[in-house]
Coordinates of N, CA and C in Angstrom, one line a residue:
Chain A
D11 N -105.3 -18.0 -159.5 CA -105.0 -17.0 -158.5 C -106.6 -16.9 -157.8
A12 N -106.5 -16.6 -156.6 CA -107.6 -16.6 -155.7 C -108.6 -15.4 -155.7
G13 N -107.8 -14.4 -156.7 CA -108.7 -13.1 -156.8 C -108.0 -12.1 -155.5
V14 N -108.5 -11.0 -155.4 CA -108.3 -10.1 -154.2 C -108.8 -10.6 -152.9
I15 N -107.9 -10.8 -152.0 CA -108.3 -11.3 -150.7 C -108.2 -10.1 -149.5
Q16 N -109.5 -9.9 -148.9 CA -109.7 -8.9 -147.8 C -109.9 -9.7 -146.7
S17 N -109.4 -9.1 -145.7 CA -109.8 -9.5 -144.3 C -109.6 -8.4 -143.2
P18 N -110.6 -8.5 -142.2 CA -111.7 -9.2 -142.0 C -112.9 -9.2 -143.0
R19 N -113.8 -10.0 -143.0 CA -115.0 -9.5 -143.8 C -115.9 -8.7 -143.1
H20 N -115.8 -8.9 -141.9 CA -116.6 -8.1 -140.8 C -116.0 -7.6 -139.8
E21 N -116.1 -6.5 -139.3 CA -115.3 -5.7 -138.2 C -116.2 -5.1 -137.4
V22 N -116.5 -5.2 -135.9 CA -117.4 -4.4 -135.3 C -116.5 -3.8 -134.1
T23 N -116.4 -2.6 -134.0 CA -115.3 -2.3 -133.0 C -116.1 -1.0 -132.3
E24 N -115.5 -0.5 -131.1 CA -115.9 0.7 -130.5 C -115.2 1.7 -130.8
M25 N -116.1 3.1 -130.9 CA -115.6 4.4 -131.0 C -114.1 4.5 -130.3
G26 N -113.1 5.1 -131.2 CA -111.9 5.4 -130.4 C -110.8 4.2 -130.6
Q27 N -111.4 3.1 -131.1 CA -110.3 1.9 -131.2 C -109.6 2.2 -132.5
E28 N -108.4 1.4 -132.7 CA -107.8 1.3 -134.0 C -108.2 0.2 -134.6
V29 N -108.7 0.4 -136.0 CA -109.0 -0.7 -136.9 C -108.0 -0.8 -138.0
T30 N -107.6 -2.0 -138.5 CA -106.8 -2.4 -139.4 C -107.5 -3.2 -140.4
L31 N -107.5 -3.0 -141.9 CA -108.2 -3.5 -142.8 C -107.0 -4.1 -143.9
R32 N -107.3 -5.5 -144.0 CA -106.0 -5.9 -145.1 C -106.4 -6.4 -146.3
C33 N -105.5 -6.3 -147.2 CA -105.8 -6.7 -148.6 C -104.6 -7.3 -149.3
K34 N -104.8 -8.4 -150.1 CA -104.0 -9.2 -150.8 C -104.3 -9.1 -152.3
P35 N -103.5 -8.3 -153.1 CA -104.0 -8.1 -154.5 C -103.7 -9.2 -155.2
I36 N -104.2 -9.2 -156.4 CA -103.9 -10.5 -157.4 C -102.3 -10.3 -157.6
S37 N -101.6 -11.3 -157.9 CA -100.1 -11.5 -158.1 C -100.2 -10.8 -159.4
G38 N -99.0 -10.2 -159.6 CA -98.7 -9.3 -160.9 C -99.4 -8.0 -161.2
H39 N -100.4 -7.8 -160.4 CA -101.1 -6.4 -160.4 C -100.2 -5.3 -159.8
D40 N -100.0 -4.3 -160.7 CA -99.2 -3.3 -160.3 C -100.0 -2.1 -159.5
Y41 N -101.3 -2.0 -159.6 CA -102.1 -1.1 -158.9 C -103.0 -1.6 -157.8
L42 N -103.1 -0.9 -156.8 CA -103.9 -1.3 -155.8 C -104.7 -0.2 -155.4
F43 N -106.1 -0.4 -155.2 CA -107.1 0.9 -154.7 C -107.7 0.6 -153.6
W44 N -108.0 1.5 -152.7 CA -108.9 1.4 -151.6 C -110.1 2.3 -151.8
Y45 N -111.2 1.5 -151.7 CA -112.5 2.1 -151.9 C -113.4 2.0 -150.7
R46 N -114.3 3.1 -150.6 CA -115.3 3.2 -149.3 C -116.6 3.2 -150.1
Q47 N -117.7 2.1 -149.7 CA -119.2 2.4 -150.3 C -119.7 2.9 -149.1
T48 N -120.5 4.1 -149.4 CA -121.5 4.5 -148.5 C -122.7 4.8 -149.3
M49 N -123.9 4.8 -148.7 CA -125.2 5.2 -149.4 C -125.1 6.5 -150.0
M50 N -124.5 7.4 -149.4 CA -124.5 8.9 -149.9 C -123.5 9.0 -151.0
R51 N -122.4 8.5 -151.1 CA -121.3 8.6 -151.9 C -121.0 7.6 -153.0
G52 N -121.9 6.2 -152.8 CA -121.3 5.4 -153.7 C -120.1 4.8 -153.4
L53 N -119.3 4.3 -154.4 CA -117.9 4.1 -154.3 C -116.9 5.1 -154.5
E54 N -116.4 5.4 -153.4 CA -115.5 6.7 -153.2 C -113.9 6.1 -153.2
L55 N -113.1 6.6 -154.0 CA -111.8 6.2 -154.0 C -111.1 6.8 -152.9
L56 N -110.5 6.1 -152.2 CA -109.8 6.5 -151.0 C -108.0 7.0 -151.3
I57 N -107.5 5.8 -151.9 CA -106.2 6.0 -152.0 C -105.8 5.0 -153.1
Y58 N -104.7 5.2 -153.9 CA -104.2 4.0 -154.9 C -102.8 3.9 -154.9
F59 N -102.2 3.0 -155.0 CA -100.9 2.6 -155.1 C -100.5 2.0 -156.4
N60 N -99.3 2.3 -157.0 CA -98.8 1.9 -158.1 C -97.3 1.3 -157.8
N61 N -97.0 0.1 -158.1 CA -95.7 -0.6 -157.5 C -95.4 -0.2 -156.1
N62 N -96.3 -0.3 -155.2 CA -96.2 -0.3 -153.9 C -96.1 1.1 -153.2
V63 N -96.3 2.1 -154.2 CA -96.0 3.6 -153.9 C -97.4 4.2 -153.7
P64 N -97.6 4.8 -152.8 CA -98.8 5.8 -152.7 C -98.9 6.9 -153.9
I65 N -99.7 6.9 -154.7 CA -99.7 7.8 -155.8 C -100.6 8.9 -155.6
D66 N -102.0 8.6 -155.0 CA -103.1 9.8 -155.1 C -103.7 9.3 -153.4
D67 N -103.6 10.1 -152.6 CA -104.2 9.6 -151.4 C -105.1 10.9 -151.2
S68 N -105.7 11.8 -152.1 CA -106.5 12.8 -152.0 C -107.9 12.5 -151.7
G69 N -108.3 11.1 -151.6 CA -109.6 10.8 -151.1 C -109.7 10.4 -149.7
M70 N -108.5 10.4 -149.0 CA -108.3 10.1 -147.6 C -109.1 11.1 -146.8
P71 N -110.1 10.7 -146.2 CA -111.0 11.7 -145.4 C -110.3 12.5 -144.5
E72 N -109.5 11.9 -143.7 CA -108.9 12.6 -142.7 C -107.6 12.0 -142.2
D73 N -106.9 12.8 -141.4 CA -105.6 12.2 -141.0 C -105.7 10.9 -140.1
R74 N -106.9 10.7 -139.6 CA -107.1 9.4 -138.9 C -107.1 8.3 -139.9
F75 N -107.1 8.4 -141.2 CA -106.9 7.2 -142.1 C -105.7 7.3 -142.6
S76 N -104.8 6.0 -142.8 CA -103.6 5.8 -143.2 C -103.4 4.6 -144.0
A77 N -102.9 4.4 -145.1 CA -102.6 3.3 -145.8 C -101.2 2.8 -146.2
K78 N -100.8 1.8 -146.2 CA -99.5 1.3 -146.4 C -99.5 0.0 -147.5
M79 N -98.4 -0.1 -148.1 CA -98.4 -1.3 -148.9 C -96.7 -1.7 -148.9
P80 N -96.3 -2.4 -147.9 CA -95.1 -2.7 -147.6 C -94.3 -3.6 -148.6
N81 N -95.2 -4.3 -149.4 CA -94.9 -5.2 -150.6 C -95.8 -5.4 -151.5
A82 N -95.6 -6.0 -152.8 CA -96.6 -6.2 -153.5 C -97.7 -7.1 -153.4
S83 N -97.6 -7.9 -152.4 CA -98.7 -8.6 -152.2 C -99.5 -8.3 -150.8
F84 N -99.5 -7.1 -150.3 CA -100.0 -6.9 -149.0 C -100.3 -5.4 -148.8
S85 N -101.5 -5.1 -148.4 CA -101.8 -3.6 -148.1 C -102.6 -3.5 -146.9
T86 N -102.5 -2.4 -146.0 CA -103.3 -2.2 -145.0 C -103.9 -0.7 -145.3
L87 N -105.2 -0.7 -144.5 CA -105.9 0.5 -144.3 C -106.2 0.8 -142.9
K88 N -105.6 1.7 -142.4 CA -105.9 2.0 -140.9 C -106.6 3.0 -140.6
I89 N -107.6 2.9 -139.6 CA -108.2 4.1 -139.0 C -108.0 4.2 -137.4
Q90 N -107.5 5.4 -137.2 CA -107.1 5.6 -135.7 C -107.2 6.8 -135.5
P91 N -108.1 7.3 -134.3 CA -109.2 6.4 -133.9 C -110.4 6.6 -134.7
S92 N -111.1 5.4 -134.6 CA -112.3 5.1 -135.6 C -113.4 6.0 -134.7
E93 N -114.3 6.0 -135.8 CA -115.5 7.0 -135.2 C -116.8 6.2 -135.9
P94 N -118.0 6.5 -135.4 CA -119.2 5.9 -135.9 C -119.5 6.3 -137.4
R95 N -119.2 7.4 -137.7 CA -119.2 7.9 -139.1 C -118.4 7.1 -140.2
D96 N -117.2 6.6 -139.7 CA -116.6 5.5 -140.6 C -117.2 4.1 -140.9
S97 N -118.3 3.9 -140.3 CA -119.1 2.8 -140.7 C -119.3 2.6 -142.0
A98 N -118.8 1.6 -142.6 CA -119.1 1.6 -144.3 C -118.5 0.2 -144.5
V99 N -118.9 -0.1 -145.9 CA -117.9 -1.4 -146.6 C -116.8 -0.9 -147.2
Y100 N -115.7 -1.4 -146.7 CA -114.4 -0.9 -147.6 C -113.9 -2.0 -148.5
F101 N -113.6 -1.4 -149.8 CA -113.2 -2.4 -150.7 C -111.8 -2.1 -151.2
C102 N -111.2 -3.3 -151.3 CA -109.7 -3.4 -152.0 C -110.0 -3.7 -153.6
A103 N -109.2 -3.2 -154.4 CA -109.2 -3.6 -155.8 C -107.8 -3.8 -156.4
S104 N -107.6 -4.4 -157.4 CA -106.3 -4.4 -157.9 C -106.4 -4.5 -159.4
S105 N -105.4 -3.9 -160.3 CA -105.5 -3.9 -161.6 C -104.2 -4.1 -162.3
S106 N -104.1 -4.4 -163.4 CA -102.7 -4.6 -164.2 C -102.2 -3.3 -164.9
G107 N -103.2 -2.4 -165.0 CA -102.7 -1.0 -165.7 C -103.1 -1.4 -167.1
G108 N -102.9 -0.1 -167.8 CA -103.0 -0.3 -169.3 C -104.5 0.0 -169.7
E109 N -104.4 0.1 -171.2 CA -105.8 0.4 -171.8 C -107.0 -0.5 -171.4
N110 N -106.9 -1.7 -171.6 CA -108.0 -2.7 -171.4 C -107.9 -3.2 -170.0
T111 N -107.4 -2.6 -168.9 CA -107.3 -3.3 -167.7 C -108.7 -3.1 -167.1
E112 N -109.0 -4.0 -166.1 CA -110.3 -3.9 -165.3 C -109.8 -3.9 -164.0
A113 N -110.9 -3.5 -163.0 CA -110.6 -3.6 -161.7 C -111.1 -4.8 -161.2
F114 N -110.3 -5.6 -160.3 CA -110.8 -6.6 -159.5 C -110.8 -6.5 -158.1
F115 N -112.0 -6.7 -157.9 CA -112.3 -6.4 -156.5 C -112.4 -7.5 -155.3
G116 N -112.0 -7.3 -154.1 CA -112.0 -8.0 -153.1 C -113.6 -8.2 -152.7
Q117 N -113.8 -8.9 -151.5 CA -115.2 -9.3 -151.0 C -115.7 -8.2 -150.2
G118 N -114.7 -7.2 -149.8 CA -115.1 -6.0 -148.8 C -114.9 -6.4 -147.4
T119 N -114.7 -5.3 -146.6 CA -114.7 -5.4 -145.1 C -116.0 -4.6 -144.7
R120 N -117.0 -5.0 -144.0 CA -118.1 -4.3 -143.6 C -117.6 -3.9 -142.1
L121 N -117.3 -2.6 -142.2 CA -116.9 -2.0 -140.7 C -118.1 -1.3 -140.0
T122 N -118.4 -1.8 -138.9 CA -119.2 -1.0 -138.0 C -118.4 -0.5 -136.5
V123 N -118.6 0.8 -136.4 CA -118.1 1.4 -135.5 C -119.4 2.0 -134.5
V124 N -119.2 1.5 -133.2 CA -120.4 1.7 -132.4 C -119.9 2.5 -131.2
Chain B
I5 N -111.0 15.0 -160.1 CA -111.8 14.1 -160.1 C -112.6 14.2 -161.3
L6 N -113.2 13.0 -161.6 CA -114.0 13.0 -163.0 C -115.5 12.8 -162.5
N7 N -116.5 13.5 -162.9 CA -117.7 13.4 -162.6 C -118.5 12.3 -163.3
V8 N -118.8 11.0 -162.8 CA -119.5 10.1 -163.6 C -121.0 10.0 -163.0
E9 N -122.0 10.1 -163.9 CA -123.4 10.2 -163.5 C -124.1 9.0 -164.1
Q10 N -124.9 8.2 -163.4 CA -125.6 7.2 -163.9 C -127.2 7.4 -163.5
S11 N -128.0 7.1 -164.6 CA -129.3 7.2 -164.4 C -130.3 5.9 -165.1
P12 N -131.3 5.6 -164.6 CA -131.9 6.1 -163.4 C -131.2 5.5 -162.0
Q13 N -131.7 6.1 -160.9 CA -130.8 5.4 -159.6 C -131.2 4.1 -159.4
S14 N -132.5 3.9 -159.8 CA -133.0 2.5 -159.7 C -134.3 2.2 -160.5
L15 N -134.3 0.9 -160.8 CA -135.4 0.5 -161.8 C -136.1 -0.9 -161.5
H16 N -137.1 -1.0 -161.6 CA -138.1 -2.3 -161.5 C -138.7 -2.6 -162.7
V17 N -138.4 -3.8 -163.1 CA -139.0 -4.4 -164.4 C -139.8 -5.6 -164.0
Q18 N -140.5 -6.1 -165.0 CA -140.9 -7.4 -165.0 C -140.0 -8.4 -165.8
E19 N -139.9 -9.6 -165.3 CA -139.4 -10.7 -166.2 C -140.0 -10.5 -167.7
G20 N -138.7 -10.5 -168.5 CA -138.9 -10.4 -170.0 C -139.0 -9.1 -170.6
D21 N -139.0 -8.1 -169.7 CA -139.2 -6.7 -170.3 C -137.5 -6.4 -170.6
S22 N -137.3 -5.6 -171.6 CA -136.0 -5.0 -172.0 C -135.9 -3.8 -171.2
T23 N -134.6 -3.5 -171.0 CA -134.4 -2.3 -170.3 C -132.9 -1.7 -170.7
N24 N -132.7 -0.4 -170.4 CA -131.7 0.2 -170.6 C -131.1 1.3 -169.6
F25 N -130.0 1.4 -169.4 CA -129.4 2.7 -168.4 C -128.6 3.5 -169.0
T26 N -128.2 4.7 -168.4 CA -127.4 5.6 -169.0 C -126.3 6.0 -168.1
C27 N -125.0 6.2 -168.6 CA -124.1 6.6 -167.9 C -123.1 7.8 -168.7
S28 N -123.0 8.8 -167.9 CA -122.6 10.0 -168.5 C -121.2 10.5 -167.8
F29 N -120.3 11.0 -168.8 CA -118.9 11.3 -168.3 C -118.2 12.1 -169.0
P30 N -117.3 12.9 -168.5 CA -116.7 14.1 -169.2 C -115.9 13.5 -170.6
S31 N -116.3 14.1 -171.6 CA -115.8 13.7 -173.0 C -114.3 14.3 -173.2
S32 N -114.0 15.0 -172.3 CA -112.4 15.3 -172.6 C -111.6 14.6 -171.9
N33 N -110.3 14.3 -172.4 CA -109.5 13.2 -171.9 C -110.0 12.0 -171.7
F34 N -110.9 11.4 -172.4 CA -111.5 10.2 -172.5 C -110.3 9.4 -172.5
Y35 N -110.4 8.1 -171.8 CA -109.4 6.9 -172.0 C -110.1 5.6 -172.1
A36 N -111.0 5.4 -171.2 CA -111.8 4.1 -171.3 C -113.0 4.1 -170.2
L37 N -114.2 3.4 -170.5 CA -115.4 3.2 -170.0 C -115.5 1.7 -169.6
H38 N -115.8 1.7 -168.2 CA -116.1 0.3 -167.7 C -117.6 0.1 -167.2
W39 N -118.1 -1.0 -167.5 CA -119.3 -1.5 -166.9 C -119.1 -2.5 -165.8
Y40 N -119.6 -2.5 -164.8 CA -119.5 -3.5 -163.9 C -120.9 -4.0 -163.4
R41 N -121.0 -5.2 -162.9 CA -122.2 -5.8 -162.4 C -121.9 -6.0 -160.8
W42 N -122.9 -5.6 -160.0 CA -122.5 -5.8 -158.7 C -123.7 -6.6 -157.9
E43 N -123.8 -7.8 -157.7 CA -124.8 -8.5 -156.9 C -124.8 -8.2 -155.3
T44 N -126.0 -8.3 -154.9 CA -125.9 -8.0 -153.5 C -124.9 -9.0 -152.8
A45 N -124.2 -8.6 -151.9 CA -123.2 -9.4 -151.0 C -122.2 -9.8 -151.6
K46 N -121.8 -9.5 -153.0 CA -120.8 -9.8 -153.5 C -119.9 -8.6 -154.0
S47 N -118.9 -8.8 -154.7 CA -118.0 -7.7 -155.3 C -118.3 -7.4 -156.7
P48 N -118.0 -6.2 -157.2 CA -118.3 -5.9 -158.5 C -117.5 -6.6 -159.6
E49 N -118.0 -7.0 -160.6 CA -117.2 -7.8 -161.5 C -117.5 -7.0 -162.8
A50 N -116.3 -7.0 -163.6 CA -116.4 -6.4 -164.8 C -117.1 -6.9 -165.8
L51 N -118.0 -6.2 -166.6 CA -118.8 -6.6 -167.7 C -118.2 -6.2 -169.2
F52 N -118.0 -4.9 -169.2 CA -117.4 -4.6 -170.3 C -116.1 -3.4 -170.1
V53 N -115.2 -3.5 -171.0 CA -114.3 -2.5 -171.0 C -114.4 -1.8 -172.4
M54 N -114.6 -0.6 -172.7 CA -114.7 0.1 -174.1 C -113.8 1.4 -174.1
T55 N -113.2 1.5 -175.1 CA -112.1 2.6 -175.3 C -112.3 3.3 -176.6
L56 N -113.1 2.8 -177.7 CA -113.2 3.4 -178.9 C -114.7 4.1 -179.0
N57 N -114.9 5.4 -179.5 CA -116.0 6.0 -180.0 C -116.8 5.0 -180.9
G58 N -118.0 4.8 -180.5 CA -118.8 3.8 -181.4 C -118.8 2.4 -180.9
D59 N -117.8 2.1 -180.2 CA -117.7 0.7 -179.6 C -119.1 0.3 -179.3
E60 N -119.3 -1.1 -179.4 CA -120.5 -1.8 -179.1 C -120.0 -3.3 -178.6
K61 N -120.5 -3.5 -177.4 CA -120.0 -4.8 -176.8 C -121.3 -5.6 -176.5
K62 N -121.2 -7.0 -176.7 CA -122.2 -7.7 -176.1 C -121.9 -9.1 -175.5
K63 N -122.6 -9.4 -174.4 CA -122.3 -10.6 -173.7 C -123.7 -11.2 -173.2
G64 N -124.0 -12.3 -174.3 CA -125.3 -12.8 -174.0 C -126.5 -11.7 -174.2
R65 N -127.2 -11.5 -173.2 CA -128.4 -10.6 -173.5 C -128.0 -9.2 -173.0
I66 N -126.9 -9.1 -172.6 CA -126.6 -7.8 -172.2 C -125.6 -7.0 -173.2
S67 N -125.6 -5.7 -173.7 CA -124.8 -5.0 -174.6 C -124.8 -3.7 -173.9
A68 N -123.8 -3.1 -174.3 CA -123.5 -1.7 -174.3 C -122.7 -1.0 -175.5
T69 N -123.2 0.3 -175.5 CA -122.7 1.2 -176.5 C -121.7 2.5 -175.9
L70 N -120.9 3.1 -176.5 CA -120.1 4.1 -176.1 C -120.2 5.3 -177.2
N71 N -120.4 6.6 -176.8 CA -120.2 7.7 -177.5 C -119.3 8.6 -176.7
T72 N -118.0 8.8 -177.1 CA -116.9 9.3 -176.4 C -116.9 11.0 -176.8
K73 N -117.7 11.3 -178.0 CA -117.6 12.6 -178.2 C -118.5 13.4 -177.3
E74 N -119.7 12.8 -177.2 CA -120.7 13.4 -176.2 C -120.8 13.0 -174.8
G75 N -119.9 11.9 -174.5 CA -119.7 11.5 -173.3 C -120.9 10.9 -172.5
Y76 N -121.3 9.6 -173.3 CA -122.3 8.8 -172.7 C -122.1 7.4 -173.2
S77 N -122.7 6.5 -172.4 CA -122.7 5.1 -172.6 C -124.1 4.5 -172.2
Y78 N -124.7 3.8 -173.0 CA -125.8 2.9 -172.5 C -125.5 1.5 -172.3
L79 N -126.2 0.8 -171.4 CA -126.2 -0.5 -171.1 C -127.6 -1.0 -171.3
Y80 N -127.7 -2.2 -172.2 CA -129.0 -2.7 -172.6 C -129.0 -4.1 -171.8
I81 N -130.4 -4.5 -171.5 CA -130.4 -6.0 -171.2 C -131.8 -6.3 -171.7
K82 N -131.7 -7.2 -172.6 CA -133.0 -7.8 -173.4 C -133.4 -9.0 -172.6
G83 N -134.8 -8.8 -172.5 CA -135.6 -10.0 -171.8 C -135.1 -10.3 -170.4
S84 N -135.1 -9.1 -169.6 CA -134.5 -9.3 -168.3 C -135.2 -10.7 -167.6
Q85 N -134.2 -11.1 -166.8 CA -134.5 -12.2 -166.0 C -134.3 -11.9 -164.3
P86 N -134.9 -12.6 -163.6 CA -134.5 -12.1 -162.1 C -133.2 -12.4 -161.7
E87 N -132.3 -13.3 -162.3 CA -130.9 -13.2 -162.2 C -130.0 -12.1 -162.5
D88 N -130.8 -11.2 -163.2 CA -130.2 -9.8 -163.6 C -130.3 -8.9 -162.6
S89 N -130.9 -9.2 -161.7 CA -131.1 -8.2 -160.5 C -129.8 -7.7 -160.0
A90 N -129.2 -6.7 -160.1 CA -128.0 -6.2 -159.4 C -128.0 -4.7 -159.6
T91 N -126.8 -4.3 -158.8 CA -126.6 -2.8 -159.3 C -125.5 -2.9 -160.5
Y92 N -125.7 -1.8 -161.5 CA -124.9 -1.9 -162.6 C -124.2 -0.7 -162.5
L93 N -122.7 -0.6 -162.4 CA -122.0 0.6 -162.1 C -121.0 0.8 -163.6
C94 N -120.9 2.2 -163.6 CA -120.0 2.4 -164.9 C -119.0 3.1 -164.1
A95 N -117.8 3.1 -164.8 CA -116.6 3.8 -164.3 C -115.8 4.5 -165.4
A96 N -115.4 5.7 -165.3 CA -114.5 6.3 -166.2 C -113.1 6.0 -165.8
Y97 N -112.4 5.5 -166.7 CA -110.8 5.2 -166.3 C -110.1 6.0 -167.0
N98 N -109.4 6.7 -166.1 CA -108.2 7.9 -166.6 C -107.4 8.2 -165.5
F99 N -106.1 8.4 -166.1 CA -105.0 8.8 -165.1 C -104.7 7.7 -164.0
N100 N -105.1 6.4 -164.4 CA -104.7 5.2 -163.7 C -105.7 5.0 -162.6
K101 N -106.8 5.7 -162.8 CA -107.7 5.5 -161.6 C -109.2 5.3 -162.1
F102 N -110.1 4.6 -161.6 CA -111.5 4.5 -161.8 C -112.3 5.1 -161.0
Y103 N -113.0 5.9 -161.8 CA -114.1 7.0 -161.2 C -115.3 6.4 -161.4
F104 N -116.0 5.9 -160.2 CA -117.4 5.0 -160.4 C -118.6 6.2 -160.2
G105 N -119.6 5.7 -161.0 CA -120.8 6.4 -160.8 C -121.4 5.8 -159.7
S106 N -122.7 6.2 -159.4 CA -123.2 5.7 -158.2 C -124.1 4.5 -158.5
G107 N -124.2 4.1 -159.8 CA -124.9 2.9 -160.1 C -126.4 3.0 -160.3
T108 N -126.8 2.1 -161.1 CA -128.2 1.8 -161.3 C -128.6 0.4 -160.5
K109 N -129.6 0.5 -159.7 CA -129.9 -0.8 -159.1 C -131.2 -1.4 -159.7
L110 N -131.0 -2.4 -160.4 CA -132.2 -3.2 -161.3 C -132.8 -4.2 -160.4
N111 N -134.1 -4.3 -160.4 CA -134.7 -5.3 -159.6 C -135.7 -5.9 -160.8
V112 N -135.6 -7.2 -161.1 CA -136.3 -7.8 -162.0 C -137.3 -8.7 -161.3
K113 N -138.7 -8.5 -161.4 CA -139.8 -9.4 -160.6 C -140.2 -10.5 -161.6
P114 N -140.2 -11.7 -161.1 CA -140.4 -12.7 -161.9 C -142.2 -12.8 -161.9

């Protein structure tokens, strides 16, 4: 398996535009996580899915943020409209669940909103 | 939300020095504790997954211990090398979620 794949790696957009980040988890992993990395808060969990169903979205900062997982191999995180304070690195991770599970991270998407 | 704290925030050591950092987490409802290594411009990679009180794990020059009763874990690096420079994250795993600390950034000078 190629690991968790995120796209794009870098995104620069203007304030007010819609941004869509994409993630392909490792095949067979039942859990998918979206994290945001900032200097102030470190790795912040935004939302996670189990078997494609959103379980906990309490970390999603505002209604401008939404996430979907239409099937087991694809998830999106959308920001509409984007704001400069959304600039951060967004990571997707997947895991198989269970006691000895670990999180496998994608390479991240560096988002800059100008 | 589980509050996971790491110290120190950053550390600068000379090549050959041994070093250690701390991760503290709530001891109630403990399930598992993870250590990750995060190199600049890369993504975090798991070093250790520990579940039992008193667990000790080792990978080369890096080792970790776990005390679930008092809610802490130590990560040790023996004879630090420049390639050990990275951010070391710990995460409490519970309720199917990973709660990450803010990390300890290690810089090993040659």
